Short mmCIF file of C-alpha atoms in Angstrom, two decimals:
data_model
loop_
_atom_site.label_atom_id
_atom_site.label_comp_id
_atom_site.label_asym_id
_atom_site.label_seq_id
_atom_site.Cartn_x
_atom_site.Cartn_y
_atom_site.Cartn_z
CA UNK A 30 -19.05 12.62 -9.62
CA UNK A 31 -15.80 10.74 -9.18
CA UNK A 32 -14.66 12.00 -6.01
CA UNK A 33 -18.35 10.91 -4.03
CA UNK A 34 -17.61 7.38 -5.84
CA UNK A 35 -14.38 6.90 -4.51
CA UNK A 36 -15.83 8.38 -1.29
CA UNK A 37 -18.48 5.71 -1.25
CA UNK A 38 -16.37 3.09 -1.93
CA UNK A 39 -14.14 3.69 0.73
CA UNK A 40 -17.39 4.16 3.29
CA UNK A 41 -18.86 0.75 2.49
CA UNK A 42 -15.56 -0.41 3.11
CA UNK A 43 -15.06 1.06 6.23
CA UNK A 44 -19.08 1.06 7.48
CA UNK A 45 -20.57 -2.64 6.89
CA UNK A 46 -23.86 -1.93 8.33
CA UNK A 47 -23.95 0.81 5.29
CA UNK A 48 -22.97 -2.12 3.15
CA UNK A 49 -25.78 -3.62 4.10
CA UNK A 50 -27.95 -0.99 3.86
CA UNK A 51 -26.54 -0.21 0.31
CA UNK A 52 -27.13 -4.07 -0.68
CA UNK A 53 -31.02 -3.80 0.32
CA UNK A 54 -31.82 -1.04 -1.37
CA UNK A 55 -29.87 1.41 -3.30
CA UNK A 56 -31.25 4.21 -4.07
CA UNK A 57 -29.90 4.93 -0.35
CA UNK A 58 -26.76 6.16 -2.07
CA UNK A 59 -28.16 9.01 -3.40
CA UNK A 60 -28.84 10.20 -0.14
CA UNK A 61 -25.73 11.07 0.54
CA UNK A 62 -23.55 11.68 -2.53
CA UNK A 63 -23.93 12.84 -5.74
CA UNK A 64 -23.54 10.01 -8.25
CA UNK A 65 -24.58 9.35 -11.88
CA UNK A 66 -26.75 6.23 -12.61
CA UNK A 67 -23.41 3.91 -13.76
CA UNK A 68 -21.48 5.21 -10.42
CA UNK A 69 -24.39 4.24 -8.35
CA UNK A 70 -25.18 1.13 -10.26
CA UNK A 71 -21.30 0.17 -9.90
CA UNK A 72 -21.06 0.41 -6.23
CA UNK A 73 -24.86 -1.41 -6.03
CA UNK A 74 -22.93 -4.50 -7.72
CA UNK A 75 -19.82 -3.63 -5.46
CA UNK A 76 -21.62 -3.85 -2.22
CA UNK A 77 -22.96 -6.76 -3.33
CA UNK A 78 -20.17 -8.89 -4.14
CA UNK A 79 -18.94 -11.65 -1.82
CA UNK A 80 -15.79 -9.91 -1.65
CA UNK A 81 -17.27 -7.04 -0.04
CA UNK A 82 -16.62 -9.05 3.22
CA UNK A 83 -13.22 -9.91 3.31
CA UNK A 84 -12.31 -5.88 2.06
CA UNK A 85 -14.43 -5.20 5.30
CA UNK A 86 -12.39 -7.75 7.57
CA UNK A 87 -9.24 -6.33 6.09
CA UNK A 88 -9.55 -2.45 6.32
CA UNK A 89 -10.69 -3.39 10.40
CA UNK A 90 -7.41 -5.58 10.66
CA UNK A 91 -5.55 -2.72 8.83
CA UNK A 92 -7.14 -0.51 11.64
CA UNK A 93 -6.64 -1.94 14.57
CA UNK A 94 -2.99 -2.58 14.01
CA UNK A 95 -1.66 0.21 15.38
CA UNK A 96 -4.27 -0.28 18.19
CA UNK A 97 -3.39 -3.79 19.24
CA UNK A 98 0.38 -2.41 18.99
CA UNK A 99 0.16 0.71 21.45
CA UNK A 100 -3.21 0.20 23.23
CA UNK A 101 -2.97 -3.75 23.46
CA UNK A 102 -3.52 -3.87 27.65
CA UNK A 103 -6.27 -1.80 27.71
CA UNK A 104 -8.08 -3.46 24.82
CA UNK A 105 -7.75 -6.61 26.47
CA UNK A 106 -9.11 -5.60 30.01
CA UNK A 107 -12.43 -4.47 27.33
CA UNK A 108 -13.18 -8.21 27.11
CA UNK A 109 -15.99 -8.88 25.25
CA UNK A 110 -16.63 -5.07 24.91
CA UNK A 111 -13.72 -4.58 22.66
CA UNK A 112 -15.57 -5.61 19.84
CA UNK A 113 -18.25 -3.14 20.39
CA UNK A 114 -16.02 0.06 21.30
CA UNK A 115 -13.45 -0.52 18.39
CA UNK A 116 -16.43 -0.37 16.40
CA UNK A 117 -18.60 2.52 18.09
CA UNK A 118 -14.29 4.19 17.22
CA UNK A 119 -14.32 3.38 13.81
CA UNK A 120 -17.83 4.53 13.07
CA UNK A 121 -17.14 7.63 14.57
CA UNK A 122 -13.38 7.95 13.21
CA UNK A 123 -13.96 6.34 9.56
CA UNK A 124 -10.35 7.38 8.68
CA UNK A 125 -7.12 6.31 9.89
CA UNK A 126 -3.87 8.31 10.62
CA UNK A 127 -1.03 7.13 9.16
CA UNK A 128 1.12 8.38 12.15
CA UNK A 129 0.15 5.30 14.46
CA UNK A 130 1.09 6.96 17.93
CA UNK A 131 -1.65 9.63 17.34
CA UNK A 132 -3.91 7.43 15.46
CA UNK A 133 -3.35 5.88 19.05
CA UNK A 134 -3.41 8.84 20.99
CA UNK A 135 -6.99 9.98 19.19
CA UNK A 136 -8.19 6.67 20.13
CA UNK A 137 -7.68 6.95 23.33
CA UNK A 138 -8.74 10.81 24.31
CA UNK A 139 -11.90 9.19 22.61
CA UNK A 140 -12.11 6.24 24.96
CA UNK A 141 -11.52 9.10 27.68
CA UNK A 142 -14.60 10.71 26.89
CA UNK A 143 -16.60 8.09 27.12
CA UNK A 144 -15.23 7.02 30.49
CA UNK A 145 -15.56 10.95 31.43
CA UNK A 146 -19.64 11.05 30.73
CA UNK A 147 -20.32 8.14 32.87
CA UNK A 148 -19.85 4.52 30.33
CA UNK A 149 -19.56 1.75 32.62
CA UNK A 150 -15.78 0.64 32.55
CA UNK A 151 -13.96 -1.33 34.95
CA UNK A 152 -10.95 0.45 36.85
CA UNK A 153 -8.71 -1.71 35.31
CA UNK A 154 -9.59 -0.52 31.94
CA UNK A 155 -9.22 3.42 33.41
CA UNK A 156 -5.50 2.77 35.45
CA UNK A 157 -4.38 0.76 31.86
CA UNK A 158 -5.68 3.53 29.52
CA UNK A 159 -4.05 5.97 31.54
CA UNK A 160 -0.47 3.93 31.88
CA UNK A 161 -0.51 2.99 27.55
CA UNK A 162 -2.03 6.60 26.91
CA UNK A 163 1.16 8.09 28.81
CA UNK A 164 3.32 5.75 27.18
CA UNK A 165 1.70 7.08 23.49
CA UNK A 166 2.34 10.90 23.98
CA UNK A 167 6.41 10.02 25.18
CA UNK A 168 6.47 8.13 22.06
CA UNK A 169 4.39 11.07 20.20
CA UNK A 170 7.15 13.51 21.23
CA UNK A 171 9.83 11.41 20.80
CA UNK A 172 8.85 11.45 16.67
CA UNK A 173 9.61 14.59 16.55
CA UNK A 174 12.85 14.30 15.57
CA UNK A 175 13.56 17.74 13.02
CA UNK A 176 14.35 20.73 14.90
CA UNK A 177 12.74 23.92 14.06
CA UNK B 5 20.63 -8.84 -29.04
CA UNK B 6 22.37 -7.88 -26.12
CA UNK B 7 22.88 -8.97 -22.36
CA UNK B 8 20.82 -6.98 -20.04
CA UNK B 9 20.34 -9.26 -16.87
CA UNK B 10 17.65 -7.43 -14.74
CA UNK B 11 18.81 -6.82 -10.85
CA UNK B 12 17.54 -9.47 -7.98
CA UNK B 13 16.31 -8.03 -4.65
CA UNK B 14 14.00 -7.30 -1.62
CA UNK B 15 11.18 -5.11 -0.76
CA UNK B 16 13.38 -3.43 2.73
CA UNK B 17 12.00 -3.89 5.87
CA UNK B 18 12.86 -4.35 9.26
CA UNK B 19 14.42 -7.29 8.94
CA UNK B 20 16.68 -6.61 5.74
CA UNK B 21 19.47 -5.96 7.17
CA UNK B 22 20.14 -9.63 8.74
CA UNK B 23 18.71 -11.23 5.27
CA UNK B 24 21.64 -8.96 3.65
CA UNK B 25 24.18 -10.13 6.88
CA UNK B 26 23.67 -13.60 6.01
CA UNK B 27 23.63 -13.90 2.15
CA UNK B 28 25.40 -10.45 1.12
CA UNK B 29 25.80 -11.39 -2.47
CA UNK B 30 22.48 -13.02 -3.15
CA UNK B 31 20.91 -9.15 -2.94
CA UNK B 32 21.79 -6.64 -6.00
CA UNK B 33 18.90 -4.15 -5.83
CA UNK B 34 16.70 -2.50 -2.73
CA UNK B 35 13.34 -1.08 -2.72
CA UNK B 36 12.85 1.15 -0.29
CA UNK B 37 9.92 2.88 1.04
CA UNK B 38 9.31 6.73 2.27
CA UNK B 39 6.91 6.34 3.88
CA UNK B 40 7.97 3.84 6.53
CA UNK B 41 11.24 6.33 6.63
CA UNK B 42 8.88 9.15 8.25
CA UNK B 43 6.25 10.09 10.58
CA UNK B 44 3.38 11.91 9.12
CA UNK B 45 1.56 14.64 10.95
CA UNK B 46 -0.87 15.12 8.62
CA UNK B 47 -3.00 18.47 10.07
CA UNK B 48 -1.04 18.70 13.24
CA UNK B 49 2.34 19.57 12.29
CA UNK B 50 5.16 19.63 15.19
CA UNK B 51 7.95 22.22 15.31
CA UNK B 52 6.40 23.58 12.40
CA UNK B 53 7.16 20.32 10.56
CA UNK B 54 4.70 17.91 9.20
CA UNK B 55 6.65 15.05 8.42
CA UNK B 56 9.88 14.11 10.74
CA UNK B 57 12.25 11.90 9.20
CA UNK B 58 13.75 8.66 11.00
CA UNK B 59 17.58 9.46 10.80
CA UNK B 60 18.87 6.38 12.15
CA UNK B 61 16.77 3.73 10.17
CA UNK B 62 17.46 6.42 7.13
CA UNK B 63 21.49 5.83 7.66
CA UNK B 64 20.95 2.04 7.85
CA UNK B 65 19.44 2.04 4.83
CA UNK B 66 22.36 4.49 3.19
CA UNK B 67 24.94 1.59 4.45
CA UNK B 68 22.50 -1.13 3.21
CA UNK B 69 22.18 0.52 -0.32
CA UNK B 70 25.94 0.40 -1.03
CA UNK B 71 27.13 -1.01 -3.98
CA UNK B 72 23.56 -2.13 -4.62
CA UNK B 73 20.74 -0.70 -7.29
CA UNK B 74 18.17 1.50 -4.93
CA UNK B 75 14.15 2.44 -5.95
CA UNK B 76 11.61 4.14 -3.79
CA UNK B 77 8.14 1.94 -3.42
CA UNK B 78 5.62 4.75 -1.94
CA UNK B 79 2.08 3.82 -0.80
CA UNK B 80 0.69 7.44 0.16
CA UNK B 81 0.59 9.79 -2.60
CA UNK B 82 -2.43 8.07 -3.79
CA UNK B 83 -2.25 9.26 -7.41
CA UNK B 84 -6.26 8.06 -8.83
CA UNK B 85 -7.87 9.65 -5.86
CA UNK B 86 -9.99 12.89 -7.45
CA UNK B 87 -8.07 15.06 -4.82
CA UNK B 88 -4.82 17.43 -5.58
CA UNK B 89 -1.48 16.00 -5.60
CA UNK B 90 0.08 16.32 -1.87
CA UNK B 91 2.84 18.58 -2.55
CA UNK B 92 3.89 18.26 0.99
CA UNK B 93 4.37 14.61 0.81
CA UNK B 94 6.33 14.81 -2.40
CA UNK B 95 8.58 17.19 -0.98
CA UNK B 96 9.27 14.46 1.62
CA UNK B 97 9.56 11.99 -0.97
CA UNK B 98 12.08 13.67 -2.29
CA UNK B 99 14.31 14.38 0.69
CA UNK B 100 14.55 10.66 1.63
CA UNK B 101 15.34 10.34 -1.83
CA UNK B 102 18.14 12.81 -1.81
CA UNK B 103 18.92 11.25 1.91
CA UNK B 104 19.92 7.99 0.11
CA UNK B 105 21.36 8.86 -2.55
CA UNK B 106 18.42 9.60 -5.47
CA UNK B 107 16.15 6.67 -6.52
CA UNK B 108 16.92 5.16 -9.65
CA UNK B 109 12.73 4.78 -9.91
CA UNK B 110 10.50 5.67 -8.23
CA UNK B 111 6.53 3.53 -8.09
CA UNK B 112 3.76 3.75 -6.48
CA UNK B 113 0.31 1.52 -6.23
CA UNK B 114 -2.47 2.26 -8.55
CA UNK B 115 -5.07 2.34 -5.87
CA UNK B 116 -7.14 4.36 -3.67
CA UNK B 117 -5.87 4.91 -0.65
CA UNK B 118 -6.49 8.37 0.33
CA UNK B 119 -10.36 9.20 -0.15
CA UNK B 120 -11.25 13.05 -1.09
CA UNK B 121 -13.54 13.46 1.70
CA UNK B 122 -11.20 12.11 4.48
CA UNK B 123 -10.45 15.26 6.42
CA UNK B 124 -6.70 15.47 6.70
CA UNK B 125 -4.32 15.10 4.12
CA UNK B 126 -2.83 11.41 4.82
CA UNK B 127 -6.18 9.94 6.27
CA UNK B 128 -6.09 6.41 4.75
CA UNK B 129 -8.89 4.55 4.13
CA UNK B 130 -8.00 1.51 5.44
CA UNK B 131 -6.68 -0.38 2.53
CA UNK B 132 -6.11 0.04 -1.16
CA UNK B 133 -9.12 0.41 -2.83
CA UNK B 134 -9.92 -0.30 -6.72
CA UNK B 135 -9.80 2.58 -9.08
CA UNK B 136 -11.74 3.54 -12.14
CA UNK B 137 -9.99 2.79 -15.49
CA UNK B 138 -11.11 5.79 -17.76
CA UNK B 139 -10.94 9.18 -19.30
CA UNK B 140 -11.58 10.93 -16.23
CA UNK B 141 -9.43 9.03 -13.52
CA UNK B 142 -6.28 9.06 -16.63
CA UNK B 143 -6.96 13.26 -16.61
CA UNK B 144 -6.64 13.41 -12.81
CA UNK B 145 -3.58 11.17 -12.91
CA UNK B 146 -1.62 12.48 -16.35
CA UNK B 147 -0.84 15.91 -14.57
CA UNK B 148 0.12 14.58 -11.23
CA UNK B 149 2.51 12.04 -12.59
CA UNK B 150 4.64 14.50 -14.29
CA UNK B 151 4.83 16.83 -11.36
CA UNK B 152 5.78 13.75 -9.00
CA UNK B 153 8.39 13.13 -12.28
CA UNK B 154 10.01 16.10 -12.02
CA UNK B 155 9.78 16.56 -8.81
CA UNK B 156 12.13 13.39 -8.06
CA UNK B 157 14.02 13.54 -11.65
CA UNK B 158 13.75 9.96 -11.93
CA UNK B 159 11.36 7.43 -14.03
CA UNK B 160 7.96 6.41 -11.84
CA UNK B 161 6.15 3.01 -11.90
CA UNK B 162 2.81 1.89 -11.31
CA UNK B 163 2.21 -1.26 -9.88
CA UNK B 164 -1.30 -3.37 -10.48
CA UNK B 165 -2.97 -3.62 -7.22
CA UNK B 166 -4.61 -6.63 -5.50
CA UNK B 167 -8.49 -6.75 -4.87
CA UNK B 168 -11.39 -8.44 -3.14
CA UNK B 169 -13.99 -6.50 -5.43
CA UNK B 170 -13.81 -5.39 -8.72
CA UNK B 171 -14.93 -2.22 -10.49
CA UNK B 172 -17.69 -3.63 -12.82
CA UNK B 173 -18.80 -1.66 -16.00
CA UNK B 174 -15.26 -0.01 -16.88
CA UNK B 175 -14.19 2.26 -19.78
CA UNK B 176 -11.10 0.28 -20.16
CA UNK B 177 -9.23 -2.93 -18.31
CA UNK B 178 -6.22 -2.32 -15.88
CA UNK B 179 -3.61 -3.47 -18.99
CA UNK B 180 -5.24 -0.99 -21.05
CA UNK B 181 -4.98 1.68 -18.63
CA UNK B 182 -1.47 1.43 -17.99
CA UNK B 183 -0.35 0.72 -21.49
CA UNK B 184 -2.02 3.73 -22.43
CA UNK B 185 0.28 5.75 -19.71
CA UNK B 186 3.13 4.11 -20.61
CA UNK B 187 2.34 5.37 -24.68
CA UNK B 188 1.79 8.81 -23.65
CA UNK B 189 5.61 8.68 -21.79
CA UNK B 190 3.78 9.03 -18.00
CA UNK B 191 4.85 6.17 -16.55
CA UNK B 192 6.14 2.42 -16.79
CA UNK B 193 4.66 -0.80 -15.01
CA UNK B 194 5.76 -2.74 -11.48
CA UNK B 195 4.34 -6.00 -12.39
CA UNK B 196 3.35 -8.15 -9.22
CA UNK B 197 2.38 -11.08 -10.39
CA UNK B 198 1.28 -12.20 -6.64
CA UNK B 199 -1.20 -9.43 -7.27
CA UNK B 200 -2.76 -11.32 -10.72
CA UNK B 201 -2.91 -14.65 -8.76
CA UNK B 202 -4.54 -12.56 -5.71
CA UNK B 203 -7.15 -11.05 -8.42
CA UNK B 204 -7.72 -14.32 -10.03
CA UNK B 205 -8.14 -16.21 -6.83
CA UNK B 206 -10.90 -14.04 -5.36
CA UNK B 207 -12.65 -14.07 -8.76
CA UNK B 208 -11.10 -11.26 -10.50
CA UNK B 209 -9.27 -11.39 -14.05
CA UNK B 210 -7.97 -14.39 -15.81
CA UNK B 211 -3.49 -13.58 -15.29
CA UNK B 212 -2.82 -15.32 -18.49
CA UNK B 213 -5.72 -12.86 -20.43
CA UNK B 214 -3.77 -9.97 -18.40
CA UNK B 215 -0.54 -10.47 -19.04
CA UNK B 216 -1.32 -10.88 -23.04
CA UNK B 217 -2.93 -7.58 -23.14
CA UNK B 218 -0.20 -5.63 -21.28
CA UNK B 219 2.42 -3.99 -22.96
CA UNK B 220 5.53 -5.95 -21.37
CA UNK B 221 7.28 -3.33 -22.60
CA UNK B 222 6.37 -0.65 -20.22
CA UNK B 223 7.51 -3.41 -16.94
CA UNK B 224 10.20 -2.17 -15.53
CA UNK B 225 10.13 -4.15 -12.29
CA UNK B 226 8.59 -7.21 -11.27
CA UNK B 227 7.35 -8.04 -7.85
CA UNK B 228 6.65 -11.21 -6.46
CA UNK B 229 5.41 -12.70 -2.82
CA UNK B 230 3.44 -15.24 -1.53
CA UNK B 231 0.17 -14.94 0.68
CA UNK B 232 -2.57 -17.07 2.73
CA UNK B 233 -6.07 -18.12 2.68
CA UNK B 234 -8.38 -16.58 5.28
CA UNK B 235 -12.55 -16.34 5.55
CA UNK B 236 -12.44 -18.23 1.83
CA UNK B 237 -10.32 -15.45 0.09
CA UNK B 238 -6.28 -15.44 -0.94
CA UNK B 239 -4.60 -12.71 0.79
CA UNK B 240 -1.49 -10.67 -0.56
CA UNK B 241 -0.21 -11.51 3.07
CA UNK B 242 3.48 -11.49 2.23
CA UNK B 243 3.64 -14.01 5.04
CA UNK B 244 5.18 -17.30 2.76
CA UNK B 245 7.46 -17.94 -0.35
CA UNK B 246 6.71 -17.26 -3.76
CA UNK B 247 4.01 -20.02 -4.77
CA UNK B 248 4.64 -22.26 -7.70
CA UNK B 249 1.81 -20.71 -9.91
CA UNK B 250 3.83 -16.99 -9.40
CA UNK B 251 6.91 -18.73 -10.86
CA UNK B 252 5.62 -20.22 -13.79
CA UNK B 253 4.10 -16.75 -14.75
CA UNK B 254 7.62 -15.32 -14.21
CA UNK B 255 9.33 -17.65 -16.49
CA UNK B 256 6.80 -17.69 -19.18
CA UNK B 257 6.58 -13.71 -19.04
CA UNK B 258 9.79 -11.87 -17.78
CA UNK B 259 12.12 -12.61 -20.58
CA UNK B 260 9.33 -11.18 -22.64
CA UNK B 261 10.05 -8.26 -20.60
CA UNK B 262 12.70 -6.02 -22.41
CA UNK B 263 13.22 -3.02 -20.32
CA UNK B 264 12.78 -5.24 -16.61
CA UNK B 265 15.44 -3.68 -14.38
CA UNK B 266 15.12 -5.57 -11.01
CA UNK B 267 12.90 -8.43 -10.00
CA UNK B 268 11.72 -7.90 -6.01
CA UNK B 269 10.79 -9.91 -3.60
CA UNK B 270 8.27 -9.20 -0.66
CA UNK B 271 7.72 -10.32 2.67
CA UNK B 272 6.23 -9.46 5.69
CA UNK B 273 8.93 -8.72 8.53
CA UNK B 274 6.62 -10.74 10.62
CA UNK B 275 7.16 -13.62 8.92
CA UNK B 276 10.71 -12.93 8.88
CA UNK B 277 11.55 -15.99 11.77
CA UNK B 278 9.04 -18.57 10.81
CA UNK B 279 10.17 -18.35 7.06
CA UNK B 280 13.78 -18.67 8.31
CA UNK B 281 17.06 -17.20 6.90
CA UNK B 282 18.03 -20.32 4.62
CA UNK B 283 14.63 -20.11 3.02
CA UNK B 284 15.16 -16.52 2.43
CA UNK B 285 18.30 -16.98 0.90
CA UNK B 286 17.12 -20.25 -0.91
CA UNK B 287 14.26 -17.85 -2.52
CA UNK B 288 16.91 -15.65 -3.81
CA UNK B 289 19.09 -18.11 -5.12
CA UNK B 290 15.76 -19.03 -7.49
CA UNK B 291 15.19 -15.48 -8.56
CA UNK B 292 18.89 -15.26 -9.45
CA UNK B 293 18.11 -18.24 -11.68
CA UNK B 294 15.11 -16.45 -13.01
CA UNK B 295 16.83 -13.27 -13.73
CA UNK B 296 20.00 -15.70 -15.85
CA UNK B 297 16.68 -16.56 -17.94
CA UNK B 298 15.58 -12.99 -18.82
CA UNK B 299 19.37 -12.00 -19.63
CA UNK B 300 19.71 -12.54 -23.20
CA UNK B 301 16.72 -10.79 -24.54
CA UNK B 302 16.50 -7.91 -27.73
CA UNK B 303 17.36 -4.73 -27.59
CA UNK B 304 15.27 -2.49 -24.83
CA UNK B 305 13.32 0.20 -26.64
CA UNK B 306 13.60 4.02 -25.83
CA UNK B 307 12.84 4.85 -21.84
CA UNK B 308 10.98 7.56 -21.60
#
């Protein structure tokens, strides 16, 4: 059915290691949507086109914009790490927001919880979050700008 | 015959306003877009409101629009996705619209950017995603374009997107497609051309083969940019002039082109101080020159 393709689509595009998956084998698609042969064979050839990279490269650059706008300090005390929690973030938040202070805002209440059950972080990281997340819910309010 | 000279302008941003400081005359027509006019909620709605409109930049663009042709360029509602029409959104649409003074047009993207499974109403999937060209995607569309048409009581547009993979096995092409909206009186085309070189760059159609299969009738508006190469693909970056192959199209095509109304020109804001104000206006001055081409041409047909 259409809306599973278009669902697929935009979860290989968002979820390389599913690419990948998808590439080696797939009949993996079935798993989790319901698809007739041509849909499934289409997304196959999809997630198997050279392409398939750069859309990947692009919807993460398209993501982390509002990121690197609002949440730039604290990113940058992640170091190395950065790489791994914007990921571990997108896996588990496929989905943007268009409103880029609370896509910022979610990101970091998530980062929050995993400083909250124990992940290794350096202080820096926990005094910046807390300065930028501040910083996100003024500007959060301040969009508000109808009246009831 | 008759003269019908279509409109020169810019794709607003940002940075607009000092483009339209410094070469005033240069800039006849605006497209504008909603959605960078608002911010969007989505689930959470504040003061009871989901989407809270940006007075100020909204009353900048009401002074900018003066005396100069005005269209709407949305990238939210999404149309192809297999999802309901956000009724919300085009409510919004509409209030910016009446904010500045109606659109003469309004277009949006023929892409997926809104995926049916995304949880909240505006959750974008990252970037605009290739559609489906057949009976099924044209029944989900049909009805939503003419409630989005009367809904904003102006003519709509659908522009041909840019992509890194394409759809293989389809019912019909992309020209096909949107001729076949534009017979049935749904909508008319925004032509990017940047978006045909993008396509043909990254190993997608031939522009030439897609231009001769389009019905040149149905373009109503023409946009054109210029990009960059990253990781071995051409990018619809908006981040440099109009390349040479983009103009060449443009002359050969647009005074084929008998209903065009305003050729547009993108950039990224950016951009806007490495490209430099000269360049800008420079870029304008050709599109002028472009649009003195396309100004004797026949008679335009009927607009539906």
């Amino acid at each position: 059915m259409l809306a599973d393709f278009q669902q697929a689509l935009a979860d290989l595009t968002s979820l390389p290691e599913w690419c990948l998956a998808v590439r080696a084998d797939a009949s993996v698609l079935h798993s989790r949507y319901t698809l007739t042969e041509r849909e499934a064979r289409r997304l196959h050839t999809i997630a198997c086109d050279a392409g398939m990279s750069c859309a990947c490269t692009v919807y993460r650059m398209n993501r982390l914009a509002p990121l690197a706008m609002n949440v730039r300090l604290t990113l940058r005390a992640l170091g190395p790490t950065a790489k791994h929690v914007l990921s571990d973030y997108w896996r588990d938040h496929p989905r943007g927001h268009a409103h880029f202070f609370l896509e910022s805002d979610r990101f970091c209440k998530w980062l929050r919880e995993r400083l909250d059950v124990g992940e290794q972080m350096s202080s820096e990281v926990r005094s910046l979050l807390d300065r930028e997340s501040s910083a996100i819910r003024a500007a959060v309010r301040a969009s508000c700008t109808e009246s009831d | 015959m008759r003269k019908h000279r279509p409109r020169v302008g810019l794709l607003y941003n940002p940075t607009t306003p000092q483009l339209l400081d410094y070469a005033p005359s240069l800039v006849e027509h605006l497209s504008v877009m909603p959605d960078r006019l608002w911010f969007d909620f989505g689930t959470e709605p504040m003061r009871g409101r989901r989407f809270h409109r940006l007075h100020e930049a909204i009353d900048r663009v009401k002074r900018d629009t003066v005396g100069r042709m005005l269209a709407g360029h949305g990238l939210g509602l999404s149309l192809p996705s297999a999802m309901p029409l956000d009724d919300a959104m085009v409510a919004a649409v509409a209030d910016v619209s009446r904010d500045l003074g109606n659109f003469a047009w309004y277009s949006e993207h023929l892409n997926l950017f809104i995926t049916p499974k995304g949880g909240v109403p505006n959750a974008q999937a990252g970037l605009g995603l290739p559609v489906i060209y057949d009976e099924e995607t044209f029944s989900i569309m049909a009805p939503k374009l003419r409630r989005l048409r009367d809904a904003l009581s102006c003519r709509l547009l659908l522009e041909n997107g840019s992509f890194f993979t394409p759809v293989p096995d389809l019912d019909l092409t992309e020209p096909e497609f949107l001729n076949r909206l534009h017979r049935q009186g749904l909508s008319g085309v925004l032509l990017d051309l940047h978006n045909l070189l993008v396509n043909a760059r990254n190993g997608g159609a031939d522009p030439i083969a897609y231009l001769e299969s389009l019905d040149l009738d149905a373009v109503e508006e023409v946009h054109i940019a210029g990009g960059d190469d990253a990781e071995g693909f051409y990018m619809d970056s908006h981040s440099t002039l109009t390349p040479d192959y983009v103009w060449e199209l443009a002359h050969a095509y647009l005074p084929r082109c008998r209903n065009l109304r305003a050729i547009t020109f993108e950039y990224q804001e950016s951009y806007f101080e490495e490209l430099g104000l000269p360049a800008l206006a420079a870029e304008l001055e050709r599109m002028h020159r472009l649009a003195d081409v396309c100004e004797l041409v026949p008679e335009p047909v009927d607009a539906r």
